[in-house]
Amino acid sequence: MTKGLLALKNGDTGKVKSIQAGRTATKRLYEMGFNTGAPVKIIKNDSGPVIVYLNGCKVALGRGLAEKIILDI
Amino acid sequence: MSSGTIALVGNPNSGKTTFFNALTGSNQYVGNWPGVTVEKKEGSFTYRGKEYHVVDLPGTYSLGAFSEDEIVARDYILTGNPDVIINVIDASNVERNLYLTTQLLEMGKRVVIALNMVDEAKRRDIEFDIQGLSKRLNLPVVPTIASKEKGIEDIIKVAIQVMEKKPPVKSPLKYNEVIEHHINHMEEVLKGENLPYPLRWTALKIIEGDREVIKKLNKSILNQKAINYIKDFFKYHSSGDFELEIIDARYAFAHSIVDGTINRPEEDVITITDKIDKIFTNKYLGVPIFAIIMLIVFQLTFALGQDTLGGVVAYLVEGLGSLIESFLLGINAPGWLIAFMIEGVINGVGTVIEFVPIITVLYLLLGFLEDSGYMARAAYVWDDLMRKLGLQGKAFISMIIGFGCNVPGIMSARTLDNKKDKMITILINPFMSCGAKLPIYSVFIAAFFPNHGGLILFSLYTFGIIVGLILAKIYSKTLFKGESSYFIMELPPYRIPTIKNVLRNMWDNVYGFIKRAGTTIFVVITLLWVLAVLPASAQPYGEFSILGRIGAFLAPIFKLAGFGTWQESVALFAGIPAKEAVIGTLGMLYASEYVEEGALLVNAIRQHFTSLTTLSYMAMTLLYTPCVATLGIIKKETNSYKWMIYMALSSFVIGWIVAVLIFQIGSLLGFS
């Protein structure tokens, strides 16, 4: 099953399937480790940017951007 | 004579700055890369009697052409020919850091790896097989803890060995058949060309669709056949087709390196950082906590810098003044020289120097904040509000850096990749009150609000932020419409700042302040002094001196704001070359009326101002035309004189309006 990152709750995990943002943003996300198959864990998703765990590193993502990251659950 | 050059390359937050400080100690200097305003840090160290040169490249996640930082780093690695690269890697996050490593290898460079902050990784129960890592990468890997200066000597030894003996390692990374096929063909076509970069790397970059590289190649050296081949290539493949596949392949390679050599616990260990973040990034508490932290910063700045240490330097400057005076009298120096030294230099430049303690404390605290990892959280908690105002959270970091000095604040807008964000961030930065304005506030606060120093400072800085944010909103609705760029930011673990880093940062800034006092401010004060004592027929520092007449001509502008005397007007204009000169000028011009004992300038200010005009004058100095250095950087970063002039004039008008409003409304309400 796939879901946009924004639809996940705190503690949920998933793997990056695809990113549907513009070319620069997509590339940047890939380069920061949101590449295909990367495991992501949601730390905080309430208001403001979403915070996720990615490879043992905390990354904050604007909500608009988080919405465009599609995860395999 | 340097025996070799070492370049430091690494991700942001990999501890590279600490590493650089540990490596070079105090032998370092900061400049700019040619043509761009990206900071260039260089230094040196001596090992076994030989001197080695170290270049610290900007911290980046990649070496593409994403930002100016990346281009600078890439160009230096490819064309600056460092003898060896130390790739600083965060031990808690090896996989992502190796993404950068793969690119270094593809560039065909000699690389050694510093596996940094291994202590932090161990606290998170991460286990390493260092030999295994080294074997798989075919590179030396040395564990280090730069903050404790552990492993530094080991890595120096290894780096020098590699530099002297080994040829660069060939990149072990192979792409899938299709991409390799394209690379090989591209290599065939480019072979024999006089390429500025290594062959395979160039071929790969073209296939990645790297616009920078393609532009450079088109401009110079390719023969028509090769140009046509590249054109045809992009007829069949749109630029960027292979980009993501290539990134995936590099990550797959990185994964194959760490798989089995680095053991992470199943469940990530809950660290202190996680616990602190629960509170600091909380949706209700985040912004109030930020405000409390800033309030503490300004309270401490004033309490330590002014109340506790402030008197010491003032005492020294006065002592030095009397010494110089008696010395000059002793050698029968001419009267004008004595007047110049005492009334000009000591009362002018010396007054500025008296504020070294408060500046020192401010930079100490800002450096501490910057090093602690809190800045990323500040950006995080402000993102929501900033977005409503047409900006994004990262812009907030530029604003806080502006508290120290607007020049680096404006330069840091480079990390924003969207033109609109960048322009607005630049244009509002001068309203962030900087360290050079601190002396002005300090004097006025000491004169009228001595018991509320920290609070008034905090309010002034907050007021600057508010004005900046209002303007951001206006600009985003008018001059720069469109979407704000996306927000993506790593939240590094909180770290206790190393004393060395904080002191280093503080010293660089304080030194800059002292240097300005000795150069720009000295020149301004000298000029003003000459104008203040001429013509000889007029009373020195009087309203009939040349300066007095200029001031009297300007003064009516400020009548409505309540401070329309000629001295106060002249001081404002004197502050445009450097803000500290406002206080230097007042110090010189009021000198003739100094009361006999005690805090001299403060007493003079009490006679010339009221608490209400103090407020309007401080608001004016907070907001009006930025200093020359800031205007210069605005020109450089926006690449336009138009914006520079716009900034100079608009801020003057804004400052004037606010000062007038404060004075007029205050008067109506019966304040004085």
XYZ file of C-alpha atoms in Angstrom:
745
model
C 0.000 0.000 0.000
C 1.237 3.478 -0.709
C 0.550 6.688 1.129
C 1.758 10.274 1.041
C 4.117 10.977 3.919
C 1.734 13.567 5.299
C -0.945 10.907 5.859
C 1.240 8.993 8.309
C 1.093 9.326 12.073
C 3.825 9.633 14.662
C 5.759 6.382 14.922
C 4.648 5.056 11.508
C 7.288 3.799 9.120
C 7.530 3.330 5.391
C 9.931 3.197 2.468
C 10.286 5.882 -0.159
C 8.569 4.805 -3.366
C 8.609 7.978 -5.384
C 8.688 11.737 -5.056
C 6.309 13.861 -7.052
C 7.870 17.267 -6.552
C 9.676 19.456 -9.072
C 13.040 18.409 -10.463
C 15.255 20.420 -8.096
C 13.286 19.518 -4.992
C 13.145 15.861 -5.947
C 16.859 15.752 -6.603
C 17.626 17.487 -3.315
C 15.466 15.003 -1.412
C 17.119 12.085 -3.134
C 20.551 13.443 -2.356
C 19.676 13.960 1.289
C 18.784 10.304 1.498
C 15.121 10.144 0.503
C 16.096 7.936 -2.400
C 14.131 4.933 -3.612
C 13.651 2.402 -0.837
C 14.972 4.583 1.983
C 13.294 3.721 5.308
C 11.542 6.660 6.929
C 10.034 6.909 10.403
C 7.683 9.707 11.391
C 8.705 11.526 14.570
C 6.365 14.466 14.565
C 3.456 15.222 12.322
C 1.054 17.674 13.900
C 1.465 21.287 12.895
C 4.448 22.888 11.215
C 6.987 20.927 9.214
C 7.023 17.148 9.615
C 10.021 15.658 11.401
C 11.206 12.247 10.256
C 13.993 9.861 11.104
C 16.043 8.913 8.117
C 19.056 6.710 8.599
C 19.493 7.823 12.170
C 19.275 11.470 11.298
C 16.434 13.863 11.962
C 15.142 15.829 9.025
C 12.388 18.449 9.008
C 10.261 18.724 5.870
C 7.781 21.423 4.984
C 4.240 20.048 4.784
C 3.896 20.899 1.117
C 6.981 18.895 0.340
C 6.133 16.016 2.677
C 2.863 15.559 0.829
C 4.773 14.805 -2.360
C 6.821 11.981 -0.883
C 5.034 8.707 -1.571
C 5.848 5.842 0.760
C 5.363 2.097 0.579
C 3.799 0.977 3.815
C 56.917 26.783 1.914
C 53.983 24.436 2.130
C 54.652 20.729 1.657
C 51.165 19.990 0.443
C 47.541 21.064 0.482
C 44.785 19.198 2.308
C 41.134 19.942 1.540
C 38.398 19.214 4.073
C 35.148 18.002 2.570
C 32.028 16.882 4.396
C 28.296 17.179 4.970
C 26.846 20.018 7.008
C 26.796 19.010 10.700
C 29.577 16.460 10.260
C 31.724 18.405 12.719
C 33.924 19.750 9.962
C 34.456 23.179 11.516
C 35.519 21.618 14.798
C 37.773 19.327 12.819
C 39.313 22.273 11.004
C 39.908 24.085 14.297
C 41.482 20.983 15.825
C 43.740 20.584 12.808
C 44.930 24.147 12.419
C 44.577 25.674 15.887
C 45.028 29.405 15.629
C 46.807 29.337 12.274
C 43.806 30.204 10.169
C 42.268 33.013 8.236
C 39.015 33.683 6.460
C 38.618 35.142 3.006
C 36.258 34.846 0.090
C 36.433 32.566 -2.904
C 37.295 34.487 -6.046
C 34.204 36.042 -7.570
C 31.730 34.819 -4.977
C 30.957 35.680 -1.391
C 31.173 32.131 -0.102
C 33.489 32.110 2.864
C 36.877 30.562 2.302
C 38.596 29.245 5.386
C 42.233 28.361 5.208
C 44.856 27.421 7.706
C 48.009 25.453 8.219
C 49.742 23.081 10.605
C 53.227 21.760 11.027
C 53.965 18.069 11.244
C 57.483 16.726 11.681
C 58.984 20.015 10.656
C 56.953 20.361 7.481
C 54.168 22.821 6.958
C 50.872 21.773 5.407
C 48.155 24.000 4.043
C 44.493 23.241 4.861
C 41.467 24.464 2.910
C 38.060 24.026 4.541
C 35.426 23.674 1.831
C 31.794 24.608 2.468
C 29.752 21.806 4.033
C 27.533 20.195 1.385
C 25.429 17.076 0.913
C 26.511 16.672 -2.662
C 28.856 18.088 -5.274
C 26.295 18.870 -7.921
C 25.453 22.383 -8.953
C 22.638 22.868 -6.476
C 24.007 25.922 -4.710
C 26.956 28.261 -4.879
C 28.492 26.315 -2.003
C 28.452 23.103 -3.994
C 29.882 24.743 -7.096
C 32.692 26.338 -5.096
C 33.557 23.042 -3.422
C 33.404 21.124 -6.673
C 35.460 23.590 -8.673
C 38.121 23.679 -6.004
C 38.384 19.885 -5.825
C 38.583 19.567 -9.601
C 40.757 22.502 -10.523
C 42.434 23.635 -7.292
C 44.331 20.344 -7.134
C 44.493 19.629 -3.423
C 47.056 16.906 -2.761
C 44.705 14.940 -0.581
C 41.123 15.257 0.619
C 40.080 14.478 4.160
C 36.443 13.501 3.924
C 34.887 14.176 7.341
C 32.030 11.762 7.961
C 29.474 11.792 10.769
C 29.828 8.362 12.357
C 26.133 8.295 13.283
C 25.087 8.741 9.696
C 27.655 7.025 7.531
C 25.406 5.907 4.712
C 24.272 9.369 3.732
C 27.734 10.829 4.216
C 29.157 8.215 1.849
C 26.992 9.657 -0.904
C 29.415 12.567 -0.996
C 32.364 10.182 -0.797
C 31.263 8.353 -3.929
C 31.371 11.647 -5.781
C 34.885 12.381 -4.538
C 36.016 8.996 -5.790
C 34.394 9.635 -9.153
C 36.444 12.792 -9.399
C 39.560 10.659 -9.172
C 40.973 12.241 -6.041
C 43.118 10.931 -3.203
C 40.760 10.566 -0.274
C 41.115 9.581 3.359
C 38.136 9.239 5.638
C 37.794 10.744 9.093
C 35.014 8.840 10.820
C 34.162 11.708 13.109
C 32.189 11.900 16.355
C 32.525 8.181 17.047
C 31.758 8.910 20.700
C 28.315 10.202 19.786
C 27.687 7.136 17.626
C 28.723 4.823 20.454
C 26.227 6.486 22.740
C 23.632 5.471 20.194
C 24.854 1.871 20.349
C 26.207 1.921 16.805
C 29.044 -0.555 16.217
C 31.759 -0.284 13.593
C 34.056 -2.626 11.776
C 36.554 0.010 10.772
C 38.868 -2.367 8.943
C 35.947 -3.798 7.040
C 34.816 -0.317 6.035
C 38.286 0.610 4.929
C 38.688 -2.585 2.947
C 35.412 -2.226 1.109
C 36.006 1.402 0.270
C 39.645 0.766 -0.513
C 40.379 3.934 1.465
C 42.013 4.582 4.832
C 39.402 5.163 7.540
C 40.464 6.798 10.801
C 38.080 7.202 13.764
C 38.214 10.704 15.233
C 36.576 12.843 17.901
C 37.493 16.311 16.737
C 35.881 18.047 19.723
C 38.300 16.201 22.012
C 41.136 16.352 19.476
C 41.263 12.571 19.406
C 42.553 10.808 16.314
C 43.720 14.047 14.730
C 47.364 13.081 14.733
C 46.516 9.663 13.298
C 44.622 11.142 10.411
C 47.359 13.663 9.698
C 49.831 10.795 9.482
C 47.608 8.781 7.147
C 46.760 11.786 4.981
C 50.415 12.634 4.496
C 51.237 9.016 3.623
C 48.502 8.947 1.009
C 49.513 12.338 -0.313
C 53.100 11.290 -0.775
C 52.756 7.766 -2.072
C 49.507 6.418 -3.263
C 47.871 7.094 -6.599
C 44.177 7.972 -6.374
C 41.827 5.030 -5.945
C 39.581 4.304 -8.902
C 35.913 4.583 -8.094
C 34.607 1.067 -7.461
C 31.065 2.190 -8.264
C 29.498 0.788 -11.436
C 26.126 1.910 -12.756
C 23.571 -0.245 -14.520
C 24.180 -1.391 -18.105
C 22.251 1.388 -19.775
C 24.016 4.151 -17.905
C 27.443 2.544 -18.261
C 26.758 2.203 -21.974
C 25.987 5.910 -22.253
C 29.019 6.820 -20.171
C 31.299 4.729 -22.383
C 29.955 6.292 -25.555
C 30.237 9.746 -24.150
C 33.809 9.002 -23.100
C 34.616 7.864 -26.671
C 33.285 11.104 -28.086
C 35.089 13.288 -25.573
C 38.387 11.458 -25.780
C 41.231 13.592 -27.035
C 39.427 16.800 -26.132
C 41.218 19.195 -23.888
C 38.755 18.756 -21.024
C 38.937 20.881 -17.897
C 37.779 17.891 -15.829
C 38.518 14.136 -15.682
C 37.076 12.214 -18.633
C 34.731 9.726 -16.978
C 33.474 12.306 -14.544
C 32.679 14.718 -17.373
C 30.848 12.011 -19.285
C 28.855 11.066 -16.207
C 27.939 14.681 -15.491
C 26.619 15.175 -19.005
C 24.437 12.108 -18.662
C 23.226 13.359 -15.290
C 22.158 16.503 -17.105
C 24.383 18.814 -15.046
C 23.735 22.222 -16.595
C 26.829 23.873 -15.136
C 29.160 21.341 -16.702
C 27.389 21.277 -20.053
C 27.436 25.059 -20.205
C 31.152 25.125 -19.506
C 31.878 22.504 -22.158
C 29.745 24.210 -24.781
C 31.569 27.449 -24.237
C 35.070 26.273 -24.823
C 36.645 23.179 -26.080
C 34.403 20.735 -27.812
C 34.636 20.073 -31.505
C 31.450 20.196 -33.522
C 31.055 16.440 -33.608
C 31.024 16.171 -29.843
C 28.643 19.099 -29.503
C 26.264 17.457 -31.934
C 26.537 14.170 -30.090
C 25.562 15.790 -26.804
C 22.714 17.645 -28.505
C 21.452 14.406 -29.999
C 21.737 12.701 -26.645
C 19.331 15.195 -25.149
C 17.002 14.828 -28.106
C 16.392 11.241 -27.050
C 16.758 11.648 -23.321
C 15.339 14.615 -21.537
C 17.775 16.250 -19.195
C 17.366 14.612 -15.813
C 16.233 11.225 -17.110
C 19.104 9.447 -15.427
C 19.609 11.827 -12.575
C 17.607 9.929 -9.978
C 18.826 6.521 -11.116
C 22.388 7.711 -10.653
C 21.625 8.948 -7.143
C 19.953 5.626 -6.330
C 23.011 3.765 -7.599
C 25.338 5.837 -5.423
C 23.150 5.169 -2.404
C 22.993 1.474 -3.219
C 26.786 1.498 -3.277
C 26.901 3.340 0.059
C 24.479 0.785 1.466
C 26.623 -2.105 0.289
C 29.570 -0.569 2.128
C 27.826 -0.183 5.482
C 25.827 -3.406 5.309
C 27.561 -5.676 7.792
C 30.302 -3.233 8.732
C 28.096 -0.867 10.679
C 25.602 -2.219 13.121
C 22.750 -0.005 14.174
C 20.446 -1.109 16.991
C 17.053 -2.348 15.845
C 15.266 0.463 17.641
C 17.066 3.793 17.566
C 18.190 4.753 21.045
C 16.136 7.616 22.444
C 18.716 10.328 22.949
C 18.702 13.490 25.017
C 18.175 15.313 21.734
C 14.867 13.520 21.245
C 13.758 14.450 24.722
C 14.727 18.092 24.324
C 13.117 18.282 20.905
C 9.817 17.045 22.291
C 9.659 20.321 24.182
C 11.589 22.716 21.921
C 9.689 21.849 18.748
C 6.328 21.519 20.466
C 3.626 23.333 18.566
C 2.645 25.561 21.483
C 5.964 25.860 23.289
C 8.385 26.288 20.355
C 8.000 30.016 19.764
C 7.752 31.033 23.449
C 10.900 29.004 24.197
C 12.686 30.804 21.395
C 11.630 34.149 22.883
C 12.823 33.111 26.341
C 16.196 32.013 24.973
C 16.664 35.329 23.192
C 15.587 37.237 26.292
C 18.191 35.351 28.314
C 20.816 36.152 25.675
C 20.155 39.882 25.897
C 19.806 39.943 29.665
C 23.156 38.205 29.984
C 24.729 40.421 27.347
C 23.764 43.513 29.252
C 24.366 42.170 32.737
C 27.805 40.723 31.993
C 28.960 42.936 29.160
C 27.819 46.274 30.489
C 27.100 46.150 34.200
C 29.912 43.823 35.201
C 32.702 44.310 32.681
C 31.670 47.554 30.984
C 33.411 49.838 33.452
C 36.758 48.083 33.198
C 37.571 49.010 29.631
C 36.097 52.491 30.066
C 38.441 52.955 33.003
C 41.393 51.769 30.931
C 40.516 54.079 28.033
C 40.242 57.060 30.381
C 43.517 56.116 32.012
C 45.157 55.844 28.618
C 43.693 59.244 27.726
C 45.275 60.964 30.738
C 48.571 59.205 30.089
C 48.646 60.405 26.480
C 47.636 63.887 27.544
C 50.396 64.226 30.122
C 52.901 62.714 27.713
C 51.976 65.193 24.972
C 52.048 68.090 27.407
C 55.417 66.838 28.611
C 56.999 66.947 25.188
C 55.416 70.311 24.436
C 53.311 68.938 21.599
C 51.327 71.511 19.608
C 47.872 72.313 20.950
C 46.007 71.007 17.947
C 47.652 67.600 18.294
C 46.668 67.364 21.944
C 43.135 68.420 21.075
C 42.979 65.872 18.273
C 44.296 63.030 20.403
C 42.107 63.716 23.409
C 38.923 65.132 21.950
C 39.022 63.259 18.671
C 40.741 59.947 19.225
C 40.089 59.243 22.895
C 36.600 60.711 23.104
C 35.650 59.443 19.665
C 37.402 56.181 18.884
C 38.039 55.396 22.559
C 34.344 55.651 23.345
C 33.700 52.943 20.786
C 36.415 50.694 22.186
C 34.759 50.902 25.604
C 32.064 48.622 24.273
C 34.322 45.679 23.546
C 33.028 43.770 26.607
C 29.356 43.921 25.644
C 30.167 42.962 22.048
C 32.291 40.089 23.307
C 29.509 38.695 25.455
C 26.952 38.968 22.646
C 29.148 37.086 20.183
C 30.016 34.517 22.798
C 26.338 33.772 23.352
C 25.354 33.833 19.675
C 28.267 31.517 18.861
C 27.156 29.197 21.627
C 23.636 29.086 20.205
C 24.911 28.511 16.686
C 27.157 25.664 17.797
C 24.578 23.985 20.010
C 22.302 22.921 17.159
C 19.465 25.158 18.327
C 19.426 27.337 15.192
C 17.855 24.557 13.124
C 15.070 24.337 15.725
C 14.522 28.083 15.585
C 14.091 27.766 11.829
C 11.736 24.875 12.438
C 9.423 26.604 14.898
C 9.290 29.770 12.805
C 8.590 28.071 9.494
C 4.823 28.192 9.943
C 4.661 31.870 10.752
C 7.316 32.774 8.197
C 5.304 30.994 5.547
C 2.264 33.108 6.356
C 4.467 36.132 5.826
C 5.668 34.881 2.470
C 8.986 33.391 3.527
C 10.199 30.110 4.974
C 11.831 28.969 8.191
C 15.367 28.904 6.894
C 15.197 32.646 6.281
C 14.918 33.017 10.031
C 18.452 31.727 10.497
C 19.742 34.564 8.312
C 17.881 36.955 10.572
C 19.485 35.608 13.742
C 22.928 35.686 12.126
C 22.141 39.323 11.338
C 21.995 39.994 15.084
C 25.739 39.555 15.063
C 26.395 41.347 11.802
C 24.233 41.966 8.747
C 27.004 41.078 6.304
C 27.146 37.338 7.089
C 23.385 37.458 7.666
C 22.861 38.595 4.098
C 25.474 36.192 2.772
C 23.691 33.286 4.419
C 20.647 33.991 2.241
C 22.585 32.067 -0.394
C 21.395 28.829 1.169
C 17.891 29.717 -0.022
C 17.498 28.439 -3.523
C 14.471 30.415 -4.567
C 15.009 33.927 -5.896
C 12.036 35.373 -4.070
C 13.078 33.989 -0.680
C 16.608 35.123 -1.233
C 15.717 38.698 -2.205
C 13.277 39.238 0.644
C 15.683 37.729 3.157
C 18.397 40.095 1.971
C 16.172 43.158 2.024
C 14.901 42.633 5.561
C 18.222 41.687 7.115
C 19.429 45.265 7.738
C 16.498 45.696 10.150
C 18.020 43.005 12.342
C 19.914 44.968 14.916
C 23.602 44.142 14.696
C 26.487 44.107 17.154
C 27.778 47.474 15.957
C 24.577 49.153 17.104
C 24.961 47.718 20.578
C 27.258 50.548 21.786
C 24.637 53.098 20.779
C 21.893 51.373 22.712
C 24.182 50.769 25.668
C 24.907 54.457 26.158
C 21.288 55.501 25.870
C 20.090 52.689 28.088
C 22.712 53.563 30.696
C 21.508 57.163 30.595
C 17.780 56.561 30.876
C 16.876 52.953 31.619
C 19.818 51.592 33.602
C 17.700 49.048 35.460
C 16.052 47.491 32.432
C 18.987 47.098 30.064
C 18.375 43.515 28.989
C 14.674 44.041 28.525
C 15.109 47.184 26.401
C 17.718 45.420 24.284
C 15.393 42.485 23.809
C 12.558 44.842 22.825
C 14.738 46.647 20.294
C 15.816 43.404 18.655
C 12.236 42.141 18.681
C 11.068 45.416 17.189
C 13.622 44.981 14.381
C 12.281 41.487 13.715
C 8.708 42.784 13.605
C 9.560 45.568 11.148
C 11.456 43.050 9.020
C 8.544 40.625 9.012
C 6.002 43.304 8.116
C 8.181 44.295 5.186
C 8.553 40.636 4.189
C 4.793 40.400 3.987
C 4.572 43.582 1.913
C 7.367 42.497 -0.432
C 5.852 39.062 -0.971
C 2.546 40.702 -1.935
C 4.104 43.266 -4.249
C 7.659 43.065 -5.524
C 8.271 39.348 -5.210
C 5.158 37.319 -5.707
C 5.007 33.575 -6.024
C 5.561 30.484 -3.969
C 8.090 30.289 -1.226
C 10.469 27.427 -1.678
C 10.115 24.155 0.148
C 11.553 23.676 3.593
C 13.996 20.872 4.157
C 16.455 20.933 6.967
C 18.476 18.505 8.971
C 17.994 18.778 12.734
C 21.431 17.851 14.061
C 21.770 16.448 17.583
C 22.229 19.055 20.308
C 25.867 19.321 21.155
C 27.701 21.061 23.919
C 29.661 23.655 21.958
C 33.413 23.232 22.105
C 35.173 26.086 23.855
C 37.584 26.375 20.952
C 34.839 26.917 18.359
C 32.960 29.447 20.457
C 36.073 31.423 21.345
C 37.235 31.337 17.748
C 33.931 32.724 16.502
C 33.904 35.364 19.226
C 37.448 36.467 18.544
C 36.890 36.797 14.777
C 33.974 39.132 15.438
C 35.550 41.126 18.257
C 38.696 41.517 16.224
C 36.599 42.853 13.347
C 35.029 45.357 15.750
C 38.378 46.554 17.060
C 39.782 46.725 13.551
C 36.861 48.880 12.412
C 37.475 51.190 15.361
C 41.076 51.574 14.248
C 40.299 52.054 10.572
C 36.858 53.191 9.378
C 35.836 54.844 12.614
C 39.219 56.449 13.061
C 38.971 57.964 9.584
C 35.399 59.149 10.093
C 36.209 60.686 13.455
C 39.336 62.361 12.091
C 37.367 63.911 9.239
C 34.612 65.061 11.541
C 37.130 66.421 14.004
C 38.750 68.554 11.312
C 35.337 69.828 10.240
C 34.415 70.493 13.863
C 37.442 72.666 14.675
C 37.430 74.671 11.440
C 37.300 77.485 10.627
C 39.671 78.731 13.278
C 37.462 81.752 13.869
C 34.570 79.625 15.097
C 34.418 78.027 18.505
C 35.584 74.375 18.183
C 32.663 71.902 18.272
C 30.321 74.881 18.142
C 27.431 75.439 15.802
C 29.459 77.823 13.666
C 32.139 75.250 12.828
C 31.848 73.693 9.373
C 30.423 70.548 10.928
C 27.995 72.599 12.982
C 26.723 74.335 9.883
C 26.297 71.041 8.014
C 24.495 69.631 11.024
C 22.274 72.678 11.337
C 21.331 72.260 7.698
C 20.366 68.600 8.276
C 18.780 69.008 11.672
C 15.305 70.186 10.576
C 14.753 66.761 8.979
C 14.618 65.264 12.451
C 12.633 68.014 14.220
C 9.446 65.976 14.053
C 11.235 63.002 15.605
C 12.300 65.104 18.568
C 16.058 65.111 18.139
C 16.674 68.048 15.876
C 20.001 69.337 17.185
C 22.934 69.500 14.826
C 25.105 67.099 16.832
C 22.497 64.370 16.794
C 21.933 64.721 13.051
C 25.628 64.690 12.231
C 26.123 61.600 14.373
C 23.464 59.707 12.424
C 25.166 60.439 9.128
C 28.561 59.617 10.597
C 27.095 56.213 11.419
C 26.617 55.255 7.801
C 30.267 54.272 7.229
C 30.096 52.232 10.454
C 27.383 52.337 13.073
C 29.671 52.610 16.064
C 30.647 56.051 14.782
C 27.286 57.406 15.984
C 28.463 57.043 19.538
C 32.026 58.052 18.660
C 30.734 61.284 17.142
C 28.467 62.094 20.055
C 31.373 61.362 22.371
C 33.536 63.884 20.540
C 30.927 66.588 20.038
C 29.587 66.551 23.578
C 33.078 66.369 25.027
C 33.311 70.113 25.576
C 30.335 69.983 27.894
C 31.445 67.006 29.900
C 30.711 67.206 33.539
C 33.779 66.804 35.692
C 33.483 63.329 37.128
C 31.875 59.981 36.396
C 30.356 58.513 33.270
C 30.896 61.460 30.989
C 29.057 60.714 27.789
C 26.125 59.282 29.703
C 25.771 62.577 31.617
C 25.919 64.616 28.413
C 23.247 62.401 26.880
C 21.007 62.922 29.888
C 21.195 66.656 29.269
C 20.496 66.471 25.554
C 17.847 63.780 25.430
C 14.705 62.805 27.261
C 13.533 59.238 27.721
C 11.111 59.764 24.848
C 13.677 61.161 22.399
C 16.016 58.385 23.502
C 13.441 55.894 22.291
C 12.891 57.647 18.975
C 16.654 58.033 18.455
C 17.299 54.358 19.210
C 14.506 53.351 16.824
C 16.049 55.544 14.147
C 19.510 54.013 14.619
C 17.955 50.571 14.600
C 16.166 51.042 11.297
C 17.855 53.722 9.200
C 20.315 53.320 6.321
C 22.585 50.283 6.812
C 26.347 50.676 7.064
C 28.547 50.806 3.984
C 29.725 47.209 4.370
C 26.114 46.010 4.413
C 25.209 48.125 1.398
C 28.222 46.664 -0.385
C 27.159 43.109 0.302
C 23.612 43.902 -0.841
C 25.035 45.113 -4.135
C 27.164 42.001 -4.444
C 24.488 39.486 -3.541
C 21.659 41.042 -5.549
C 24.069 41.951 -8.298
C 22.366 45.326 -8.638
C 23.036 48.906 -7.602
C 19.334 49.519 -7.829
C 18.585 47.361 -4.784
C 21.471 48.840 -2.884
C 20.200 52.381 -3.415
C 16.649 51.283 -2.743
C 17.761 49.793 0.566
C 19.720 52.883 1.587
C 16.796 55.227 0.919
C 13.830 53.076 1.967
C 15.344 52.190 5.315
C 16.059 55.849 6.005
C 12.439 56.723 5.311
C 11.149 53.802 7.384
C 13.406 54.733 10.299
C 12.309 58.351 10.084
C 8.611 57.506 10.006
C 8.915 55.200 13.003
C 10.982 57.740 14.971
C 8.461 60.477 14.211
C 5.550 58.241 15.209
C 7.206 57.318 18.493
C 7.915 60.932 19.356
C 4.592 62.358 18.250
C 2.405 59.682 19.797
C 4.556 59.658 22.913
C 4.179 63.440 23.245
C 0.437 63.235 22.755
C 0.222 60.654 25.503
C 2.098 63.025 27.736
C 5.469 61.244 27.900
C 8.593 63.289 27.752
